[in-house]
XYZ file of C-alpha atoms in Angstrom:
584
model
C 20.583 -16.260 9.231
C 19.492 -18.004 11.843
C 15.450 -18.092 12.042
C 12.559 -19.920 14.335
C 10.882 -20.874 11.220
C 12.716 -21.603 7.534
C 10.947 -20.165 4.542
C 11.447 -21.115 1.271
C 9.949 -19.637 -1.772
C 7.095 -22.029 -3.817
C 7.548 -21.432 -7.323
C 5.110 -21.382 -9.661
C 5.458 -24.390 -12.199
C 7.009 -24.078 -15.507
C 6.892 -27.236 -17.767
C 9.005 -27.586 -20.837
C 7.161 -26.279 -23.987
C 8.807 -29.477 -25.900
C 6.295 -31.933 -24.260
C 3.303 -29.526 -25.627
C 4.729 -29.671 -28.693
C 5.240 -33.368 -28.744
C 1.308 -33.683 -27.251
C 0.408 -31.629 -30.579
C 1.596 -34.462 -32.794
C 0.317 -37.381 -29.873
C -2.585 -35.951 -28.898
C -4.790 -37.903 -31.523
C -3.088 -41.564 -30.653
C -3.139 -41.214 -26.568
C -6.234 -38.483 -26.200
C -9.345 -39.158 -25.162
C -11.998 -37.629 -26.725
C -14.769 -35.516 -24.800
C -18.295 -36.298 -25.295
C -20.297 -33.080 -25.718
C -20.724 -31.271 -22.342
C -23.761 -31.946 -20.665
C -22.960 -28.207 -18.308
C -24.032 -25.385 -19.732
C -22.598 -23.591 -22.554
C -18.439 -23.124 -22.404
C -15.511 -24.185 -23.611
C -14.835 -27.970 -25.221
C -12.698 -29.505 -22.564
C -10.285 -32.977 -22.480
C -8.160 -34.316 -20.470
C -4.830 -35.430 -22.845
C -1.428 -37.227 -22.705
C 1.263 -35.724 -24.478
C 2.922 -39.266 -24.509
C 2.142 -43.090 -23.803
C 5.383 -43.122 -21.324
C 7.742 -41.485 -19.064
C 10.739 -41.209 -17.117
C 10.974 -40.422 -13.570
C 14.249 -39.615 -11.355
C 14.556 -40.424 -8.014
C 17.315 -38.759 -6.496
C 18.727 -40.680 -3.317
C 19.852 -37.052 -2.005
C 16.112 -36.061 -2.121
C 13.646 -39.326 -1.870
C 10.921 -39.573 -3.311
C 9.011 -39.460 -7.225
C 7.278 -36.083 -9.008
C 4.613 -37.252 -10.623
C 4.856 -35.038 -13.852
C 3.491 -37.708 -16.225
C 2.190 -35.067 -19.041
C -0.845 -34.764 -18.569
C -2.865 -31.812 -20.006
C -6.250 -29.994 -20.043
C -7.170 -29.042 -23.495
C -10.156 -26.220 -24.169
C -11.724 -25.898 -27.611
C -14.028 -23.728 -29.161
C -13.768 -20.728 -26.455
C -11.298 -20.943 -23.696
C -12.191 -21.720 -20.062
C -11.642 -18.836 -18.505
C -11.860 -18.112 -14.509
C -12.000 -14.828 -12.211
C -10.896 -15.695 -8.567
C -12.030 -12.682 -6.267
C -12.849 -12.094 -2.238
C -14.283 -8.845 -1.421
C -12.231 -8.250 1.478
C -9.710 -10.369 3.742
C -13.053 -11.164 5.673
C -14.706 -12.596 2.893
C -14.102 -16.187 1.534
C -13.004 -16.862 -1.855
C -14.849 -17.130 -4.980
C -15.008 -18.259 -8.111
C -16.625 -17.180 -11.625
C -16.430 -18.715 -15.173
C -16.693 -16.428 -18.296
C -18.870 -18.138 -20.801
C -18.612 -16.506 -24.050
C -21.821 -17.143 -26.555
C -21.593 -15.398 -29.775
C -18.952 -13.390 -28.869
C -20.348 -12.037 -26.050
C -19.343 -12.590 -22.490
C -21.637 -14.173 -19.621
C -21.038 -14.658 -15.667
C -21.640 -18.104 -14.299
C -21.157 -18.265 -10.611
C -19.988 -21.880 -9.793
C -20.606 -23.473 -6.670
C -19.424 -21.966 -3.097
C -15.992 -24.201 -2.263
C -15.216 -25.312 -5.629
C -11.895 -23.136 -4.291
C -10.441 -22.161 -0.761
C -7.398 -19.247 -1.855
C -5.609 -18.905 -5.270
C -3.565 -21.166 -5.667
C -5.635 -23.320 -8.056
C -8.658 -26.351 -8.551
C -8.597 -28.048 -5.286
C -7.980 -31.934 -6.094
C -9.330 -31.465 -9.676
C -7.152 -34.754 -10.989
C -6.914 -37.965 -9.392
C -3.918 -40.165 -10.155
C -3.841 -44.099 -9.424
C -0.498 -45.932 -9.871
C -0.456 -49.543 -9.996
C 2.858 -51.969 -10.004
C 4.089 -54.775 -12.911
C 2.027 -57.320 -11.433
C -1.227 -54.975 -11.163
C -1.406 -53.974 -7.838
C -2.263 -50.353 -6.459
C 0.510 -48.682 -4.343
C -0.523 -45.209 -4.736
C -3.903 -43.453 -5.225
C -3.928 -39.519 -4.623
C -4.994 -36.054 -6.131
C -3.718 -33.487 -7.488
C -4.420 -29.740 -7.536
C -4.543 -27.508 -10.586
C -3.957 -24.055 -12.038
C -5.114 -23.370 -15.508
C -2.436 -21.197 -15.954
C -0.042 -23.849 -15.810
C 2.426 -24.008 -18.131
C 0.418 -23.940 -21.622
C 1.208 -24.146 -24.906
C -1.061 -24.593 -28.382
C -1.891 -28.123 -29.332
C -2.759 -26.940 -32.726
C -0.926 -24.210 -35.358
C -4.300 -22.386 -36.038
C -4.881 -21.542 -32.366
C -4.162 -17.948 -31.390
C -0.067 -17.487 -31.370
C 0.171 -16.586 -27.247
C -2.079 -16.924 -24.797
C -3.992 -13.857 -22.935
C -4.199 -15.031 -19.710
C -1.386 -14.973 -16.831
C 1.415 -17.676 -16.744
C 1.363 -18.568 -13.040
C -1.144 -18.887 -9.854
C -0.412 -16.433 -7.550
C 0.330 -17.364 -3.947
C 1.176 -14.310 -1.254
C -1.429 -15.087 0.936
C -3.308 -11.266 0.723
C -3.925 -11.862 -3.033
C -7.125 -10.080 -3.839
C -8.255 -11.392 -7.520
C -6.306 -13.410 -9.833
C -7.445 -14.706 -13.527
C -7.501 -17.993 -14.454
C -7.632 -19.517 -18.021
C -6.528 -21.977 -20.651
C -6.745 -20.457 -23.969
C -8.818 -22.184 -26.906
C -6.627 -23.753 -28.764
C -4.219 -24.473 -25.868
C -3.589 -26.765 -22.828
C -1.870 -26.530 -19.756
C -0.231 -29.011 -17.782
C -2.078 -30.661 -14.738
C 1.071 -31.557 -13.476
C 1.262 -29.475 -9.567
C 5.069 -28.811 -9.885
C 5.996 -27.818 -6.718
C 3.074 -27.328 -4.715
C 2.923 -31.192 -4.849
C 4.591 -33.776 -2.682
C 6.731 -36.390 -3.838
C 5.422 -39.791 -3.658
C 7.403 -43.159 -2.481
C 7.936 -45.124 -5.701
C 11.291 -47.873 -5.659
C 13.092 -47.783 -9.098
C 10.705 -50.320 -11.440
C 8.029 -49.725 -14.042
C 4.397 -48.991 -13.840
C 1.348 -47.848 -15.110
C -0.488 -44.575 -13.897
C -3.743 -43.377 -14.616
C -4.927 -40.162 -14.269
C -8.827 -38.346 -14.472
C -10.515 -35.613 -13.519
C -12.758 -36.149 -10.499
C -15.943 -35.806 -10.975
C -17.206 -32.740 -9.880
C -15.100 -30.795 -12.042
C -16.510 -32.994 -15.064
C -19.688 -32.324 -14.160
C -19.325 -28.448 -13.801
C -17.342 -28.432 -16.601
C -19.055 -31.657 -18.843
C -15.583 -33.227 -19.323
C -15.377 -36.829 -20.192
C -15.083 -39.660 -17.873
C -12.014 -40.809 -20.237
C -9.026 -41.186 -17.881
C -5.343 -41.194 -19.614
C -2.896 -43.920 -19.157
C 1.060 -43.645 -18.641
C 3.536 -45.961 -18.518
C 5.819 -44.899 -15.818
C 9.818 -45.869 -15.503
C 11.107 -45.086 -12.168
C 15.171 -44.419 -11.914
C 17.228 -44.011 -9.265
C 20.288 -41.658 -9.542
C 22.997 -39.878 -7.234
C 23.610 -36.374 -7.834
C 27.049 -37.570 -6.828
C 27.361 -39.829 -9.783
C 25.899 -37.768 -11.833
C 28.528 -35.091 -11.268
C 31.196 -37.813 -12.028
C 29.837 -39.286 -15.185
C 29.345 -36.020 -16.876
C 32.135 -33.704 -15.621
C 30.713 -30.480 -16.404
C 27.804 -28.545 -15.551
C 26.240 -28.743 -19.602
C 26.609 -32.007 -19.610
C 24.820 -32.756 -16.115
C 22.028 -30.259 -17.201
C 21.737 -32.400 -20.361
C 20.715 -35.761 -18.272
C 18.111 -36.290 -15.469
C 15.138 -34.699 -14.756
C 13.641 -33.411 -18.232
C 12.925 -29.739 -18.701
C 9.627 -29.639 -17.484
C 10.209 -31.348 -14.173
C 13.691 -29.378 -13.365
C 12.683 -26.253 -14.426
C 9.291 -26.917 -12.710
C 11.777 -26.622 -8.957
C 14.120 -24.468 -10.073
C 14.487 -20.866 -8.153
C 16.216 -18.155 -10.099
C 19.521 -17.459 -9.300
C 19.520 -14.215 -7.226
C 20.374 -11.190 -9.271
C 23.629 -9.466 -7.541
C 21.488 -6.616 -7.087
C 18.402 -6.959 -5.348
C 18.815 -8.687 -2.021
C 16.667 -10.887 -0.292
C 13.604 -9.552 -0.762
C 13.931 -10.369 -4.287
C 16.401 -13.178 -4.622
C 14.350 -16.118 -3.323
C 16.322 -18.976 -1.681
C 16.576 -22.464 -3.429
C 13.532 -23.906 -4.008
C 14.447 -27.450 -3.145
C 12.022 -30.350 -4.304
C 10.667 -30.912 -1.229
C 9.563 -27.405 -0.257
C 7.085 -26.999 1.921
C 4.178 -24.712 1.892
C 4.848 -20.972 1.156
C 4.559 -18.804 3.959
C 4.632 -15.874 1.506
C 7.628 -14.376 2.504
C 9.215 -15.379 -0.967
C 7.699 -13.513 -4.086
C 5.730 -15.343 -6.760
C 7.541 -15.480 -10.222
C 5.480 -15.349 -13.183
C 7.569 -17.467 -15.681
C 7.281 -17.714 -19.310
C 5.233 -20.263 -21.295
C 4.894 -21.833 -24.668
C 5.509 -21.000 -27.606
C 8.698 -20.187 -26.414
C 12.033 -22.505 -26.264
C 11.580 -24.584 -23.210
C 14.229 -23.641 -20.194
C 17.248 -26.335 -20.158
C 16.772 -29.111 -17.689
C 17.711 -27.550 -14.182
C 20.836 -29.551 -12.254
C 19.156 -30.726 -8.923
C 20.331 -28.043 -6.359
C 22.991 -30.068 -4.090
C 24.850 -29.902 -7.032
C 24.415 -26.657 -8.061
C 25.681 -25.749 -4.774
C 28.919 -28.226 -5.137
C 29.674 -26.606 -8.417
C 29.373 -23.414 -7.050
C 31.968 -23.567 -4.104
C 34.505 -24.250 -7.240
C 33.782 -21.229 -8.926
C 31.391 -22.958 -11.714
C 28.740 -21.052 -13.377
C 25.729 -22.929 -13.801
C 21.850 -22.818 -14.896
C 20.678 -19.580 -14.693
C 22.747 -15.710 -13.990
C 21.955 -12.277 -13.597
C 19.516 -10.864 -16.003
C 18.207 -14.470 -16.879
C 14.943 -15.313 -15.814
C 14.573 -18.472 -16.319
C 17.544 -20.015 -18.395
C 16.738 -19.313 -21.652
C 15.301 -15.942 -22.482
C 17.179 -12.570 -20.773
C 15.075 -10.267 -19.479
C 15.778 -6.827 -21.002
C 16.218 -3.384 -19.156
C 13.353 -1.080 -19.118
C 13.875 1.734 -20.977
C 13.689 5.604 -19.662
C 13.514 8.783 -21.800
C 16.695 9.219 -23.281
C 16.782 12.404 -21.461
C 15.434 14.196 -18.998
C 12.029 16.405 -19.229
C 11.959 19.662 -20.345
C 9.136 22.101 -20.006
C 6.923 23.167 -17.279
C 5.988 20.087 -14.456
C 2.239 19.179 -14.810
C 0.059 16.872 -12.820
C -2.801 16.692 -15.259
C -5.979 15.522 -15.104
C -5.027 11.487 -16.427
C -5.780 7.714 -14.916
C -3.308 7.837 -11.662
C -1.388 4.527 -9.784
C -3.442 3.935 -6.741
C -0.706 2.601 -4.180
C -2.063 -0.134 -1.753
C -0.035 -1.895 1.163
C -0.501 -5.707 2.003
C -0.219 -6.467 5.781
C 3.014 -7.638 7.063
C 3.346 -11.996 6.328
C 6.445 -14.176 6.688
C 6.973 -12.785 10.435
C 9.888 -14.191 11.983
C 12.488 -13.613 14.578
C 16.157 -13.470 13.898
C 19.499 -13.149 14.956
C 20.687 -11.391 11.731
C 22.916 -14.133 10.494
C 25.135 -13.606 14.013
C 26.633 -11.095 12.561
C 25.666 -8.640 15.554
C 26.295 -11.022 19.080
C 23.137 -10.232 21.288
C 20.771 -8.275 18.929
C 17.502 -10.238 17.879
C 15.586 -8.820 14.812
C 11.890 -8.908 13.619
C 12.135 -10.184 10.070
C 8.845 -9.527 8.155
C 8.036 -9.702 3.861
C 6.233 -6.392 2.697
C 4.514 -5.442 -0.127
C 2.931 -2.260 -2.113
C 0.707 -2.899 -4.992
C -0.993 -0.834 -7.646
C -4.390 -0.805 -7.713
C -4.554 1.487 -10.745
C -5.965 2.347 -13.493
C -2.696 3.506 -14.632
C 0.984 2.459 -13.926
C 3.093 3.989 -11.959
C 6.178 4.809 -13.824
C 9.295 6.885 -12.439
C 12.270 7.862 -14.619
C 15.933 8.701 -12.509
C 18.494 10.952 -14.229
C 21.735 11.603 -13.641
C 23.897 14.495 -13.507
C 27.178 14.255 -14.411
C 29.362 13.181 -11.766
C 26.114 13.710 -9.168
C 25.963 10.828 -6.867
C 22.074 10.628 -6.761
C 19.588 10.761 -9.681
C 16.861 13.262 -9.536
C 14.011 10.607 -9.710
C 10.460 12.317 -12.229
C 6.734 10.735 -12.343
C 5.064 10.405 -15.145
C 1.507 10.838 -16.472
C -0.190 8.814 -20.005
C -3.517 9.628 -21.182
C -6.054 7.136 -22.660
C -3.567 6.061 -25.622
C -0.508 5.667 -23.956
C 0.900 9.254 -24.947
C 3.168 11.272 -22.034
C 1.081 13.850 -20.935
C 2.944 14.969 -18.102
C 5.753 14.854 -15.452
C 6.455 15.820 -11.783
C 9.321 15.907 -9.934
C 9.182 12.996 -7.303
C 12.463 12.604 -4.948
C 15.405 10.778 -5.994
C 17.401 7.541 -6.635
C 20.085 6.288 -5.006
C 23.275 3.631 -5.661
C 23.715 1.024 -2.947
C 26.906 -0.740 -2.855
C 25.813 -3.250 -0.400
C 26.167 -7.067 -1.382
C 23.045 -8.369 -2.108
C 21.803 -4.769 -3.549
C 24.119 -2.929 -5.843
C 21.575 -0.885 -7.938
C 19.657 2.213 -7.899
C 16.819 2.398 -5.337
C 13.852 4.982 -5.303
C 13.899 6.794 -2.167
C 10.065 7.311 -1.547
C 8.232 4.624 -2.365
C 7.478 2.703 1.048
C 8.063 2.914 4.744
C 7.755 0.487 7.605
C 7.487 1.173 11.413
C 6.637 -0.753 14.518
C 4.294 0.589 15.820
C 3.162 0.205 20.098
C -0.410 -0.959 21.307
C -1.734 2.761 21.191
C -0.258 2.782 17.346
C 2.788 5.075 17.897
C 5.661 4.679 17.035
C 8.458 2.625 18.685
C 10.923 1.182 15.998
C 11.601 2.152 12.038
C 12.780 -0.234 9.702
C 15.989 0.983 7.864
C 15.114 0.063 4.228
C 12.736 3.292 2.823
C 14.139 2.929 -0.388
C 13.539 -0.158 -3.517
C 13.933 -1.266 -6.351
C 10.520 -1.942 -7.581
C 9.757 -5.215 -9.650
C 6.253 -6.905 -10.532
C 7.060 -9.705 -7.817
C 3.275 -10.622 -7.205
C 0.071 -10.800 -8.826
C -1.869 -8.778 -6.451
C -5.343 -8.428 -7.975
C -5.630 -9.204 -11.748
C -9.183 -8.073 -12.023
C -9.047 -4.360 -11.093
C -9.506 -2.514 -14.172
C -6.558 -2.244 -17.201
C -4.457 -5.185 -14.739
C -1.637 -5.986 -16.675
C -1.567 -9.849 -16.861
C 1.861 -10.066 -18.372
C 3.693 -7.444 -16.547
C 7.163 -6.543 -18.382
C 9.511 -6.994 -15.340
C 8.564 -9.637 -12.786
C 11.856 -10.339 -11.459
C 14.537 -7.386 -11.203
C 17.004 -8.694 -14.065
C 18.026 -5.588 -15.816
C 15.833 -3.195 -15.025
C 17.045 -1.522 -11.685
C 20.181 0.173 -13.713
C 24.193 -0.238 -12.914
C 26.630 1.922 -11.213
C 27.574 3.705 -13.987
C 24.138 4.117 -15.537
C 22.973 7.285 -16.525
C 19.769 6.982 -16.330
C 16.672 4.318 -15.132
C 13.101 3.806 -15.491
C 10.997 1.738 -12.824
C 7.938 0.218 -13.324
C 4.893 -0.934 -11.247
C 2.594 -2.533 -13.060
C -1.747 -2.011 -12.400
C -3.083 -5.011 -10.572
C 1.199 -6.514 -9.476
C 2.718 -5.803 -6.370
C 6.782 -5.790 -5.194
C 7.809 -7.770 -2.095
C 10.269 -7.323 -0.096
C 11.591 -9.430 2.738
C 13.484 -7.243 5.858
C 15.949 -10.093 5.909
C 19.298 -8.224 6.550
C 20.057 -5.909 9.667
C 19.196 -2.208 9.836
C 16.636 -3.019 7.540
C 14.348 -5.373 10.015
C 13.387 -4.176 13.555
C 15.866 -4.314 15.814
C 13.622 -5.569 19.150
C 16.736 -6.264 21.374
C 15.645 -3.971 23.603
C 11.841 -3.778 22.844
C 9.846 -4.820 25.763
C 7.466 -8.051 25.047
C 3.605 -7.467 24.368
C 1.142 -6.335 21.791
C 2.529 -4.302 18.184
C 2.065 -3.575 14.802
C 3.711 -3.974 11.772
C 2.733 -1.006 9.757
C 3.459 -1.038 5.668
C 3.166 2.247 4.461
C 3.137 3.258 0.505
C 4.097 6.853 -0.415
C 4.978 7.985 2.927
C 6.157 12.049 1.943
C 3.026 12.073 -0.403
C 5.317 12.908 -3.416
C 3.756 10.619 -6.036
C 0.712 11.413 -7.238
C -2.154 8.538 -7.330
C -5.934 7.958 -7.205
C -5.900 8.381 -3.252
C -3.375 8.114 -0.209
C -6.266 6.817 2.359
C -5.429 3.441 1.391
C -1.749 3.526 2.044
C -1.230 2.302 5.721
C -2.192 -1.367 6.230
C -1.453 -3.196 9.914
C -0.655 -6.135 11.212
C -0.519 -6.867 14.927
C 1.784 -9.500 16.629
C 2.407 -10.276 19.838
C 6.265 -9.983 21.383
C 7.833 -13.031 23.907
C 10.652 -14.727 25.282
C 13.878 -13.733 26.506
C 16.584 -12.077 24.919
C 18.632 -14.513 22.365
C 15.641 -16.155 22.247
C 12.150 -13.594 21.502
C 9.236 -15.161 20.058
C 6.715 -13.887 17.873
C 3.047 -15.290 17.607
C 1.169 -13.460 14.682
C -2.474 -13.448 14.873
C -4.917 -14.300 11.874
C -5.695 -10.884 9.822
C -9.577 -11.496 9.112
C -9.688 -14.928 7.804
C -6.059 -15.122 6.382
C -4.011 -17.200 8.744
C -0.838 -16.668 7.414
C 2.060 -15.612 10.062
């Protein structure tokens, strides 16, 4: 598809668990230790190496150096632990640490722009590489998300971690929860919401600290760690031709951190684009949101097998070769199981009683662009747009489809948990339907969204043709509305949307996640061919026949006005700011 503006998803950064482990044993050779914090009472934090040296690839096809040299944030004695909230899309960010002091938990409000969205610690390290002979050719920082991929540095620290595994970035996140856990580190490596850096094949020495005001809010030590840093250049082309086959290119190059760190999941063959991100090449630029954020795994799992660099996944792929990761993997190395309905369908009088309900919430439109839809329809332009509906809570939103024998459509059943998890309740709630399309092929529930175009005077002029999803926990929304799942069970689709012969499927939508989806294919955008040019809306609305029951339907509807130009074949779209997010 041809677009005025390419969008490609930023993931969030997984790092091999291996270099954790190998930090455990390092740690007390290449550490420095921090002098007792001189902040007020929190965590025991240091900045850590997990080894004296590393490797770098630089790919001719792609130039240019990540700087993943191992670095880590350790946190002792409680975990540092962050809540990352704005009150509204026309209030600024903040941020809050949770202190805990004898087991009990205190606020500290740190100071206003220690952080501008979610996406992390605005230049919290700052990296200084110098050549063989001494000289400086590269000084820069680096941003950083505690919830980068973590693992324990020690075997008495608590066995996983509580906090979430990625920093969210669709740009109408609401609250998101940062922390390392004691016990733990995570990486300060950016993956890829870094740049690469220009760096000829040689060796040299980096070093890399914390900048200052971060180690005075958080009293960590002025004790910079030093890498030595090989530099290699390699051709994906000669890479294919030493090895041969795709195992025993994924077994060379970049190490498992670093590849799996700019790896995008390979689409599952039923979900379409709204949740089959493109290629996440190295160089991606800045999300515009349109992609969904994947919360990957972290340690102590088996790190994800180095990723092949993506020009050659593609090669391999026009012969037929299966490589890195396939349907119902999520990230290489663990598969992501289906999620399990009732093994049959309710019996017994419907109820609606009187439990914690989902509270549905739509996001404004984001990732606005115009299209031609791929030229597969001569003459028509389309108004592509990413959408999403999130749970506000306090309870999940869980819907069950069951099939009839030899019925084409599921009869689709809400259903209601009290206090301790026990089924309560039920309702009938629509149904489910199989679509066949490429780039779908699963079982969709017919009344969970709608999405209209709406004139200056808010009626109606054009409906999008995709009212019914597949609903996955693509985005952390808000993870500090009350019971927020912080490890949701299905963040990409995987399994869990059913197959054509399934009886039977349970969808999930988690408290505090959203599901995006992007109106990338036709009949599902808005066709504006013949849509005159001037002032609209994009409305998103949750629930639209009121058949699922939640906490309240006033907050269902959210806007998002554009502006219509051009000619036809060629239409514009400029898309005000919503409030202070400037995000098309």
């Amino acid at each position: 598809m041809t677009r005025t503006r390419t969008i490609r998803l930023r993931r969030p950064l997984l790092a091999g668990t291996t270099a954790v482990a190998a930090m455990a044993v390092t740690a007390g050779l290449v550490a420095a230790t921090a002098e007792p914090a001189k902040a007020a009472a929190g965590p025991k934090l240091s900045l850590i190496a997990a080894t004296n040296s590393v490797t770098l690839t630089s790919w001719k096809e792609e130039p240019g150096v990540y700087l993943d040299l191992g670095t880590y944030l350790t946190a002792e004695g409680t975990p540092l632990e962050l809540k990352v909230t704005r009150k509204s899309y026309k209030d600024p960010v903040t941020i809050t640490q949770t202190v805990y002091e004898g087991g009990k938990a205190k606020v500290k409000t740190l100071p206003k722009g220690t952080v501008k969205d979610f996406s992390g610690l605005r230049g919290f390290t700052e990296i200084t590489v110098t050549d063989k002979a001494g000289k400086k050719v590269l000084s820069r920082s680096e941003d950083f998300c505690p919830n980068n991929a973590s693992g324990r540095v020690r075997p008495d620290a608590p066995a996983t971690s509580k906090y979430p595994e990625s920093c969210p970035t669709n740009p109408f996140t609401l609250g998101s929860v940062w922390g390392v856990e004691k016990g733990w580190a995570a990486n300060t490596y950016a993956g890829s919401y870094t740049e690469p850096v220009a760096l000829a094949a040689g060796t040299y020495t980096a070093k890399v600290g914390v900048a200052k005001k971060y180690r005075d809010l958080f009293g960590i030590a002025d004790k910079p760690a030093t890498v030595k840093v090989t530099v290699q250049e390699r051709s994906y082309e000669d890479e294919q031709d030493a090895t041969g086959s795709a195992s025993r290119s994924s077994a060379s190059g970049k190490h498992a951190g670093h590849g799996a760190a700019h790896r995008a999941p390979t689409a599952h063959p039923g979900h379409g684009p709204g949740h089959a991100p493109t290629p996440a090449q190295a160089a991606a630029p800045v999300t515009s949101g349109a992609g969904p954020s994947y919360n990957v795994g972290h340690g102590p799992l088996k790190a994800a097998p180095p990723a092949l660099p993506w020009a050659l996944k593609k090669q391999q792929a026009a012969r037929s070769m299966r490589v890195g990761d396939t349907g119902g993997q999520t990230d290489g190395s663990r598969k992501a199981p289906a999620l399990q309905p009732l093994s049959k369908r309710p019996a017994g009088k419907p109820s609606v009683p009187a439990v914690p309900k989902p509270d549905l919430r739509s996001l404004p439109a984001y990732g606005i662009v115009v299209s031609d839809g791929e030229k597969d329809i001569p003459g028509k332009d389309y108004l592509a747009f990413s959408a999403n509906v999130w749970n506000a809570g306090p309870a999940q939103l869980v819907v069950d489809g069951f099939r009839s024998p030899g019925k084409a459509k599921m009869d689709a059943y809400q259903y209601f948990y009290d206090a301790k998890g026990k089924q309560v309740g039920y309702t009938p709630t629509g149904t489910m339907e199989w679509d066949p399309r490429p780039g779908h092929m699963h079982w969709h529930f017919t009344d969970f969204a709608s999405y209209r175009l709406l004139k200056a005077d808010k009626k109606e002029a054009v409906r999008s043709g995709k009212e019914a999803f597949c609903l996955a926990n693509t985005d952390a929304i808000d993870y500090t509305v009350k019971n927020a799942n912080w490890h949701p069970f299905n963040t990409d689709l995987s399994t869990a949307c059913g197959e054509e012969n399934s009886i039977s499927v349970r969808e999930v939508l988690d408290v505090g996640s959203g599901d995006t989806y992007s109106q990338d294919l036709p009949g599902q955008s808005f066709d504006i061919t013949d849509v005159p040019n001037g002032t609209y809306y994009i409305q998103v609305l949750a629930n639209p026949e009121k058949r699922l029951k939640e906490t309240s339907v006033d907050n269902n509807s959210a806007l998002r006005k554009i502006v219509l130009g051009g000619k036809p074949g060629k239409r514009t779209v400029t898309v005000p700011a919503h409030d202070l997010v400037n995000a098309n």
